[in-house]
Coordinates of C-alpha atoms and ligand atoms in Angstrom, one line a residue:
M1 CA 49.4 -95.6 -43.9
K2 CA 47.7 -94.9 -47.2
K3 CA 44.7 -92.6 -47.5
V4 CA 41.4 -94.2 -48.5
C5 CA 38.5 -92.6 -50.3
I6 CA 35.1 -94.3 -50.1
I7 CA 32.8 -93.2 -52.9
G8 CA 29.1 -93.6 -52.1
L9 CA 28.2 -93.3 -48.4
G10 CA 25.1 -95.6 -48.3
Y11 CA 24.2 -98.8 -46.6
V12 CA 27.6 -100.4 -47.4
G13 CA 29.9 -97.3 -48.0
L14 CA 29.3 -95.6 -44.7
P15 CA 29.8 -98.6 -42.5
T16 CA 33.0 -99.5 -44.5
A17 CA 34.3 -95.9 -44.1
L18 CA 33.7 -96.0 -40.3
L19 CA 35.4 -99.4 -39.9
V20 CA 38.4 -98.4 -41.9
S21 CA 38.8 -95.1 -40.0
S22 CA 38.5 -97.0 -36.7
K23 CA 41.8 -98.6 -37.7
K24 CA 43.4 -95.2 -37.6
V25 CA 43.5 -94.8 -41.4
I26 CA 42.5 -91.4 -43.0
V27 CA 39.2 -92.0 -44.8
N28 CA 37.7 -89.3 -47.1
G29 CA 34.1 -90.2 -47.7
Y30 CA 32.4 -88.8 -50.8
D31 CA 28.7 -88.7 -51.7
I32 CA 26.9 -86.7 -54.4
N33 CA 24.1 -86.0 -51.9
N34 CA 25.1 -82.8 -50.1
K35 CA 22.4 -83.2 -47.4
L36 CA 23.7 -86.6 -46.6
V37 CA 27.3 -85.4 -46.4
K38 CA 26.2 -82.7 -43.9
S39 CA 24.2 -85.1 -41.8
I40 CA 27.0 -87.6 -41.7
N41 CA 29.5 -84.9 -40.6
N42 CA 26.9 -84.0 -37.9
K43 CA 26.9 -87.7 -36.9
K44 CA 23.2 -88.1 -37.8
L45 CA 22.5 -91.6 -39.2
F46 CA 19.9 -92.0 -41.9
F47 CA 19.3 -95.7 -41.3
K48 CA 19.4 -98.0 -38.3
E49 CA 22.1 -100.6 -38.0
D50 CA 23.4 -102.5 -35.1
N51 CA 26.7 -101.1 -33.7
L52 CA 26.9 -98.4 -36.4
N53 CA 26.1 -95.6 -33.9
K54 CA 28.7 -96.9 -31.5
L55 CA 31.3 -96.9 -34.2
F56 CA 30.4 -93.4 -35.2
Q57 CA 31.2 -92.1 -31.7
A58 CA 34.6 -93.8 -31.6
K59 CA 37.5 -91.5 -31.0
S60 CA 39.5 -92.7 -34.1
V61 CA 36.5 -92.3 -36.3
N62 CA 36.2 -88.7 -35.2
K63 CA 39.8 -88.1 -35.9
Y64 CA 40.3 -90.0 -39.2
F65 CA 36.9 -89.8 -41.0
K66 CA 35.2 -86.9 -42.8
A67 CA 32.6 -86.8 -45.5
Y68 CA 32.9 -84.5 -48.5
N69 CA 30.9 -83.5 -51.6
K70 CA 33.8 -84.1 -53.9
I71 CA 36.3 -86.9 -54.3
I72 CA 39.5 -86.1 -52.3
E73 CA 42.8 -87.3 -53.7
S74 CA 43.7 -90.5 -51.9
D75 CA 45.8 -93.7 -52.5
I76 CA 42.9 -96.2 -52.5
Y77 CA 39.5 -95.6 -54.0
V78 CA 36.6 -97.8 -53.0
I79 CA 33.5 -97.5 -55.1
T80 CA 30.3 -98.4 -53.2
V81 CA 27.6 -96.6 -55.3
P82 CA 24.2 -98.0 -56.2
T83 CA 23.6 -100.0 -59.4
P84 CA 19.9 -99.7 -59.9
I85 CA 18.0 -101.7 -62.4
K86 CA 16.5 -100.2 -65.6
K87 CA 13.0 -100.8 -66.9
N88 CA 14.4 -103.2 -69.5
K89 CA 16.0 -105.3 -66.6
T90 CA 19.5 -104.3 -67.4
A91 CA 22.0 -102.7 -65.0
N92 CA 22.1 -98.9 -64.7
L93 CA 25.9 -98.3 -64.3
N94 CA 25.7 -94.5 -64.4
Y95 CA 26.9 -94.0 -60.9
V96 CA 29.8 -96.4 -61.4
E97 CA 30.7 -94.7 -64.6
K98 CA 30.6 -91.3 -62.9
A99 CA 32.8 -92.6 -60.1
F100 CA 35.4 -93.9 -62.5
H101 CA 35.4 -90.6 -64.5
E102 CA 35.9 -88.5 -61.3
I103 CA 38.7 -90.8 -60.1
A104 CA 40.4 -90.7 -63.6
K105 CA 40.8 -87.0 -63.2
I106 CA 43.0 -87.3 -60.0
L107 CA 44.5 -90.8 -60.5
K108 CA 48.2 -91.1 -59.6
K109 CA 50.9 -93.7 -60.0
G110 CA 50.5 -96.3 -57.2
N111 CA 46.8 -95.9 -56.7
L112 CA 44.4 -98.8 -56.2
I113 CA 40.8 -98.8 -57.2
I114 CA 38.3 -101.3 -55.8
L115 CA 34.8 -101.7 -57.2
E116 CA 32.3 -103.2 -54.6
S117 CA 29.0 -102.3 -56.3
T118 CA 27.0 -105.3 -57.7
C119 CA 27.6 -105.4 -61.5
P120 CA 27.1 -107.6 -64.5
I121 CA 30.0 -109.9 -65.5
G122 CA 32.8 -108.0 -67.3
T123 CA 32.0 -104.6 -65.8
T124 CA 35.4 -104.1 -64.1
E125 CA 37.3 -104.9 -67.3
K126 CA 35.0 -102.6 -69.2
F127 CA 35.9 -99.7 -66.9
L128 CA 39.6 -100.6 -67.1
L129 CA 39.4 -100.0 -70.8
K130 CA 37.7 -96.6 -70.2
L131 CA 40.4 -95.6 -67.7
K132 CA 43.1 -96.5 -70.2
K133 CA 41.5 -94.2 -72.7
L134 CA 41.1 -91.4 -70.2
R135 CA 44.7 -91.6 -68.8
K136 CA 47.1 -92.5 -71.5
D137 CA 50.0 -91.2 -69.3
L138 CA 49.5 -94.1 -66.8
T139 CA 50.0 -97.9 -67.2
F140 CA 47.2 -100.2 -66.3
P141 CA 47.1 -103.9 -65.3
T142 CA 46.9 -106.7 -67.8
N143 CA 46.3 -110.4 -67.2
N144 CA 49.9 -111.1 -66.4
Y145 CA 52.0 -110.7 -63.3
G146 CA 53.7 -107.5 -64.4
K147 CA 53.6 -104.3 -62.4
S148 CA 51.5 -101.3 -63.5
D149 CA 51.0 -97.7 -62.3
I150 CA 47.4 -98.4 -61.3
N151 CA 45.8 -101.5 -59.7
L152 CA 42.2 -102.5 -60.0
A153 CA 40.0 -105.1 -58.4
Y154 CA 36.4 -106.2 -58.0
C155 CA 35.5 -107.1 -54.4
P156 CA 31.8 -107.6 -53.9
E157 CA 30.1 -106.6 -50.7
R158 CA 28.1 -109.5 -49.1
V159 CA 26.7 -108.0 -46.0
L160 CA 23.3 -108.7 -44.6
P161 CA 21.3 -105.5 -44.0
G162 CA 20.6 -105.2 -40.3
N163 CA 23.9 -106.9 -39.4
T164 CA 26.3 -104.9 -41.6
I165 CA 29.1 -104.2 -39.2
Q166 CA 29.5 -107.7 -37.9
E167 CA 29.3 -109.1 -41.4
L168 CA 31.8 -106.6 -42.8
I169 CA 34.3 -107.9 -40.2
L170 CA 33.5 -111.6 -40.2
N171 CA 32.4 -112.6 -43.7
N172 CA 34.8 -114.1 -46.2
R173 CA 35.7 -111.8 -49.1
I174 CA 36.2 -112.5 -52.7
I175 CA 39.0 -110.4 -54.1
G176 CA 38.9 -110.3 -57.9
G177 CA 42.0 -108.5 -59.1
V178 CA 42.4 -107.6 -62.8
S179 CA 45.9 -109.1 -62.3
S180 CA 47.2 -111.2 -59.5
L181 CA 49.2 -108.2 -58.2
C182 CA 46.0 -106.2 -58.1
S183 CA 44.5 -109.0 -55.9
T184 CA 47.4 -108.9 -53.6
K185 CA 47.1 -105.2 -53.1
A186 CA 43.4 -105.3 -52.6
K187 CA 43.7 -108.2 -50.1
K188 CA 46.1 -106.1 -48.1
F189 CA 43.5 -103.4 -47.8
Y190 CA 40.7 -105.8 -46.6
N191 CA 43.1 -107.5 -44.2
L192 CA 43.0 -104.2 -42.3
F193 CA 39.5 -104.8 -41.0
V194 CA 38.3 -108.2 -42.2
L195 CA 38.7 -111.2 -39.9
G196 CA 37.1 -113.7 -42.5
K197 CA 39.1 -115.2 -45.3
C198 CA 40.1 -113.0 -48.2
I199 CA 40.2 -115.3 -51.2
T200 CA 41.8 -114.1 -54.4
T201 CA 40.5 -114.7 -57.9
N202 CA 40.0 -112.6 -61.1
S203 CA 37.4 -109.8 -61.5
K204 CA 35.0 -111.7 -63.8
I205 CA 34.8 -114.7 -61.5
A206 CA 34.3 -112.4 -58.5
E207 CA 31.5 -110.6 -60.4
M208 CA 29.7 -113.8 -61.3
A209 CA 30.2 -115.4 -57.9
K210 CA 28.4 -112.4 -56.3
L211 CA 25.5 -112.6 -58.7
S212 CA 25.3 -116.4 -58.3
E213 CA 24.9 -116.1 -54.5
N214 CA 21.9 -113.9 -54.8
A215 CA 20.4 -115.8 -57.8
F216 CA 20.7 -119.0 -55.8
R217 CA 18.7 -117.4 -53.0
D218 CA 16.1 -116.0 -55.4
I219 CA 15.6 -119.4 -57.1
N220 CA 15.4 -121.2 -53.8
I221 CA 12.8 -118.7 -52.5
A222 CA 10.8 -119.1 -55.8
F223 CA 10.9 -122.9 -55.2
A224 CA 9.5 -122.4 -51.7
N225 CA 6.8 -120.0 -53.1
Q226 CA 5.9 -122.6 -55.8
L227 CA 5.6 -125.3 -53.1
N228 CA 3.4 -123.0 -51.0
I229 CA 1.0 -122.6 -53.9
I230 CA 0.8 -126.4 -54.4
A231 CA 0.4 -126.9 -50.6
K232 CA -2.5 -124.4 -50.4
K233 CA -4.3 -126.2 -53.3
N234 CA -4.0 -129.4 -51.3
N235 CA -4.9 -127.8 -48.0
I236 CA -1.5 -128.7 -46.5
N237 CA 0.6 -126.8 -44.0
I238 CA 3.6 -125.7 -46.0
W239 CA 5.7 -124.9 -42.9
E240 CA 5.4 -128.4 -41.7
V241 CA 6.4 -129.7 -45.2
I242 CA 9.5 -127.5 -45.4
N243 CA 10.6 -128.3 -41.8
L244 CA 10.3 -132.0 -42.5
A245 CA 12.0 -131.8 -45.9
N246 CA 14.9 -129.8 -44.3
L247 CA 15.6 -132.6 -41.9
H248 CA 17.3 -134.3 -44.8
P249 CA 21.0 -133.5 -44.3
R250 CA 21.5 -132.0 -47.7
V251 CA 18.2 -130.1 -48.2
N252 CA 17.7 -126.5 -47.3
I253 CA 14.5 -125.1 -48.7
H254 CA 14.1 -121.4 -48.1
K255 CA 10.8 -119.9 -46.8
P256 CA 7.8 -118.8 -48.9
G257 CA 6.5 -115.3 -48.2
P258 CA 4.5 -112.3 -49.7
G259 CA 7.2 -111.7 -52.4
V260 CA 10.9 -110.8 -52.5
G261 CA 11.9 -107.3 -51.5
G262 CA 15.1 -105.3 -51.0
H263 CA 17.6 -104.0 -53.5
C264 CA 19.6 -107.2 -54.0
I265 CA 17.9 -110.6 -54.4
A266 CA 15.1 -109.2 -56.6
V267 CA 17.6 -107.4 -58.9
D268 CA 20.9 -109.3 -59.1
P269 CA 19.5 -112.3 -61.0
W270 CA 18.7 -110.0 -63.9
F271 CA 22.3 -108.7 -63.9
L272 CA 23.4 -112.3 -64.3
L273 CA 21.3 -112.5 -67.4
D274 CA 22.7 -109.2 -68.8
N275 CA 24.6 -110.8 -71.7
H276 CA 22.6 -114.0 -71.8
K277 CA 19.3 -113.2 -73.5
S278 CA 17.2 -116.3 -73.5
S279 CA 13.5 -116.1 -72.8
N280 CA 13.2 -119.5 -71.2
N281 CA 15.6 -120.0 -68.4
L282 CA 15.5 -121.0 -64.8
I283 CA 16.8 -117.7 -63.4
S284 CA 14.2 -115.5 -65.2
S285 CA 11.4 -118.0 -64.4
A286 CA 12.2 -117.8 -60.7
R287 CA 12.4 -114.1 -60.8
L288 CA 9.0 -113.7 -62.5
L289 CA 7.5 -116.2 -60.2
N290 CA 8.7 -114.3 -57.1
D291 CA 7.4 -111.0 -58.7
S292 CA 4.0 -112.5 -59.1
I293 CA 3.6 -113.5 -55.4
P294 CA 2.2 -110.2 -54.1
N295 CA -0.6 -110.5 -56.6
Y296 CA -1.1 -114.1 -55.5
V297 CA -1.6 -112.8 -51.9
I298 CA -4.2 -110.2 -53.2
K299 CA -6.0 -113.1 -54.9
E300 CA -6.0 -115.0 -51.7
I301 CA -7.5 -112.1 -49.8
K302 CA -10.2 -111.6 -52.3
T303 CA -11.1 -115.4 -52.3
K304 CA -11.3 -115.4 -48.5
I305 CA -13.6 -112.4 -48.5
K306 CA -15.8 -114.0 -51.1
N307 CA -16.0 -117.3 -49.2
K308 CA -17.2 -115.4 -46.1
N309 CA -20.0 -113.8 -48.3
K310 CA -18.6 -110.3 -47.4
K311 CA -18.4 -107.2 -49.6
I312 CA -14.9 -105.9 -50.2
N313 CA -15.8 -102.3 -49.3
Q314 CA -17.1 -103.4 -45.9
I315 CA -13.8 -105.1 -45.0
K316 CA -11.4 -103.9 -42.4
I317 CA -7.9 -105.4 -42.6
A318 CA -4.9 -105.3 -40.3
C319 CA -1.6 -105.5 -42.2
F320 CA 1.4 -106.6 -40.0
G321 CA 4.7 -105.5 -41.3
L322 CA 5.9 -102.8 -43.8
S323 CA 9.7 -103.4 -44.1
Y324 CA 11.0 -105.8 -46.8
K325 CA 12.1 -108.3 -44.2
A326 CA 12.1 -109.0 -40.4
E327 CA 13.8 -106.8 -37.7
I328 CA 14.8 -103.9 -40.0
D329 CA 13.3 -100.5 -40.8
D330 CA 14.1 -100.7 -44.6
T331 CA 11.1 -100.5 -46.9
R332 CA 12.9 -100.6 -50.2
E333 CA 10.9 -102.7 -52.7
S334 CA 8.9 -104.1 -49.9
P335 CA 6.2 -106.5 -51.1
S336 CA 4.0 -105.1 -48.2
I337 CA 3.9 -101.7 -49.8
F338 CA 2.9 -103.2 -53.2
I339 CA 0.2 -105.3 -51.5
I340 CA -1.2 -102.4 -49.4
N341 CA -1.3 -100.1 -52.5
K342 CA -3.4 -102.8 -54.2
L343 CA -5.7 -102.9 -51.2
I344 CA -6.1 -99.1 -51.4
K345 CA -7.2 -99.6 -55.0
L346 CA -9.7 -102.2 -54.0
K347 CA -11.3 -99.6 -51.7
L348 CA -11.4 -101.6 -48.5
K349 CA -13.2 -99.9 -45.6
K350 CA -10.2 -99.5 -43.4
I351 CA -6.5 -100.6 -43.7
F352 CA -4.7 -100.8 -40.3
V353 CA -0.9 -100.9 -40.6
V354 CA 1.4 -102.1 -37.8
D355 CA 5.2 -102.0 -38.0
P356 CA 7.1 -100.9 -34.9
F357 CA 10.4 -100.7 -36.9
V358 CA 9.3 -98.4 -39.7
K359 CA 9.2 -94.8 -38.5
V360 CA 8.8 -92.6 -41.6
K361 CA 5.5 -93.5 -42.9
K362 CA 4.4 -90.4 -44.7
N363 CA 3.8 -90.7 -48.5
I364 CA 4.8 -94.3 -48.4
F365 CA 1.5 -95.3 -50.2
T366 CA -0.2 -94.0 -53.3
S367 CA -2.9 -92.6 -51.1
N368 CA -3.4 -92.3 -47.3
K369 CA -7.2 -92.6 -47.5
N370 CA -8.5 -95.2 -45.1
I371 CA -5.0 -96.0 -43.9
I372 CA -4.4 -96.1 -40.1
F373 CA -1.0 -96.6 -38.6
T374 CA -1.6 -98.2 -35.2
N375 CA -0.5 -100.8 -32.7
S376 CA -1.2 -104.5 -32.8
E377 CA -4.0 -104.5 -30.3
N378 CA -6.0 -101.7 -31.9
A379 CA -5.5 -103.2 -35.4
I380 CA -6.7 -106.6 -34.3
K381 CA -9.7 -105.3 -32.3
N382 CA -11.0 -103.4 -35.3
S383 CA -10.3 -105.7 -38.2
D384 CA -12.0 -108.6 -40.0
I385 CA -8.8 -109.9 -41.7
I386 CA -5.4 -110.3 -40.1
L387 CA -2.7 -110.2 -42.8
F388 CA 0.9 -111.1 -41.7
L389 CA 3.4 -109.8 -44.2
V390 CA 6.7 -109.6 -42.2
D391 CA 8.0 -112.0 -39.5
H392 CA 9.1 -109.5 -37.0
K393 CA 9.7 -111.4 -33.7
I394 CA 7.3 -109.2 -31.8
F395 CA 4.4 -110.3 -34.0
K396 CA 5.1 -113.9 -32.8
K397 CA 4.0 -112.8 -29.4
I398 CA 0.4 -112.0 -30.6
N399 CA -2.1 -113.9 -28.5
K400 CA -3.7 -116.5 -30.8
K401 CA -7.0 -116.3 -28.7
Q402 CA -7.2 -112.6 -29.7
I403 CA -7.4 -113.5 -33.4
K404 CA -9.2 -116.7 -33.4
N405 CA -12.5 -115.4 -34.9
K406 CA -10.7 -113.4 -37.6
I407 CA -9.8 -114.3 -41.2
I408 CA -6.1 -115.0 -41.1
I409 CA -3.7 -114.8 -44.0
D410 CA -0.2 -115.7 -42.7
T411 CA 2.3 -115.3 -45.5
K412 CA 5.3 -115.7 -43.2
G413 CA 4.2 -118.7 -41.1
L414 CA 4.1 -116.6 -38.0
I415 CA 1.3 -118.5 -36.3
S416 CA 1.0 -121.5 -38.7
E417 CA 4.6 -122.6 -38.5
Ligands
SAJ1 N1 12.9 -114.0 -48.3 C1 12.0 -115.0 -48.5 N2 12.3 -116.2 -48.1 C2 13.5 -116.6 -47.5 C3 14.4 -115.6 -47.4 C4 14.2 -114.3 -47.8 O1 10.9 -114.7 -49.0 O2 13.6 -117.7 -47.2 C5 12.7 -112.6 -48.8 C6 12.8 -111.6 -47.6 O3 11.6 -111.5 -46.9 C7 13.1 -110.4 -48.4 C8 13.9 -110.9 -49.6 O4 13.7 -112.3 -49.7 O5 12.0 -109.7 -48.9 C9 15.4 -110.7 -49.5 O6 15.9 -111.0 -48.2 P1 17.3 -111.6 -48.0 O7 17.5 -111.7 -46.5 O8 17.5 -112.9 -48.7 O9 18.4 -110.7 -48.6 P2 18.8 -109.1 -48.5 O10 18.4 -108.4 -49.8 O11 18.4 -108.5 -47.2 O12 20.4 -109.2 -48.5 C10 21.0 -110.1 -49.4 C11 22.0 -111.0 -48.7 N3 22.2 -112.1 -49.5 C12 22.2 -113.4 -49.0 O13 21.8 -113.7 -47.9 C13 22.7 -114.4 -49.9 C14 23.3 -110.3 -48.4 O14 24.2 -111.2 -47.9 C15 23.8 -109.6 -49.6 O15 25.0 -108.9 -49.3 C16 22.8 -108.6 -50.1 O16 21.6 -109.3 -50.4 C17 23.4 -107.8 -51.2 O17 23.8 -106.7 -51.0 O18 23.5 -108.4 -52.3

């Protein structure tokens, strides 16, 4: 079987590398972070994922997978590097660019390159042109059926953090070849470990489909957040409204919350607008609305304090949840962190933080003054306000009697649903 090189050993790259090597295929992992490479080779995981540890200990993984700090010559190159967002809301493709440059140096006739990182429409074709310039000795695919020395496809990852391994195996995959032969070759690779359908198309459609999935979710969440604001003004329980509306067979309103976190839903809609600059459009309005929600929560806290005739610097608050969503330890772009940082600025007397999932808490906030990491009971006992920010299942077990005399702000419908 062909050798595979996975470039970028993060939340998607590492699980993919382990899965492929579990099929007795040699996998050369590559990451620019030397510390990460070492810790992976020592079998130390840097994030929690169901089933990842088990896979790490598998015999075939031990035998077939190794991480390196340089790209090792292989037959198939899979690029799973981050594509962060710049301040001007466009995609930073530096890591993708670097990966293509490095691959170009060792590219051989018969190689297949697969890009999985989330990218603006047209990125795969853009890098195809760059490859052509860098390696004039090789032939590259065109839009026809002809053969070429190199094959290239865009195959977006679609996994849900927290359930990565299961979703890598079971989810359907979009295989966007630059030519149909490229799609066929890429499909063969995914058939090695994917049980879902592998549907072939071209690279631009695959790029846009990925961005559309996440923009759909962002717009739907923005709609839920907008409804929540309207419901609050009318003193209505939004959770009951949404539950009832969703009884309609073709309605599926998402849930409001304290804002949208993570590295995907809050970023990808901007990539969709990369070549479509128009100040007034649905996608950017939804994005901006979701970005404004953490400040809306702060306003709600201030109003409730004022209504109780209390002074802000006398208030003790218990914040439930630090991760960007339920049941995970991931705090990337978490609205909770934004909100707690604002509370620090407001100089509340004490801020109790409860999150049984998040272990590394040092330097997570702009200051640690008045911040106390503690358990539910202690936080509730000592606080005036109970602020629910994440719907971890364990928080649902909180005894309502315990909090009945407190000011409650329940952004996730934990007790009000
Ligand atoms: N959120 C709400 N209301 C909801 C659902 C989510 O406020 O009804 C919030 C969450 O609390 C969180 C944020 O949105 O802060 C994003 O959560 P998420 O579960 O929608 O998405 P991610 O970022 O964890 O993972 C998404 C997934 N996309 C979809 O479910 C469509 C995943 O399948 C993608 O592979 C991943 O983005 C990605 O890499 O693009």
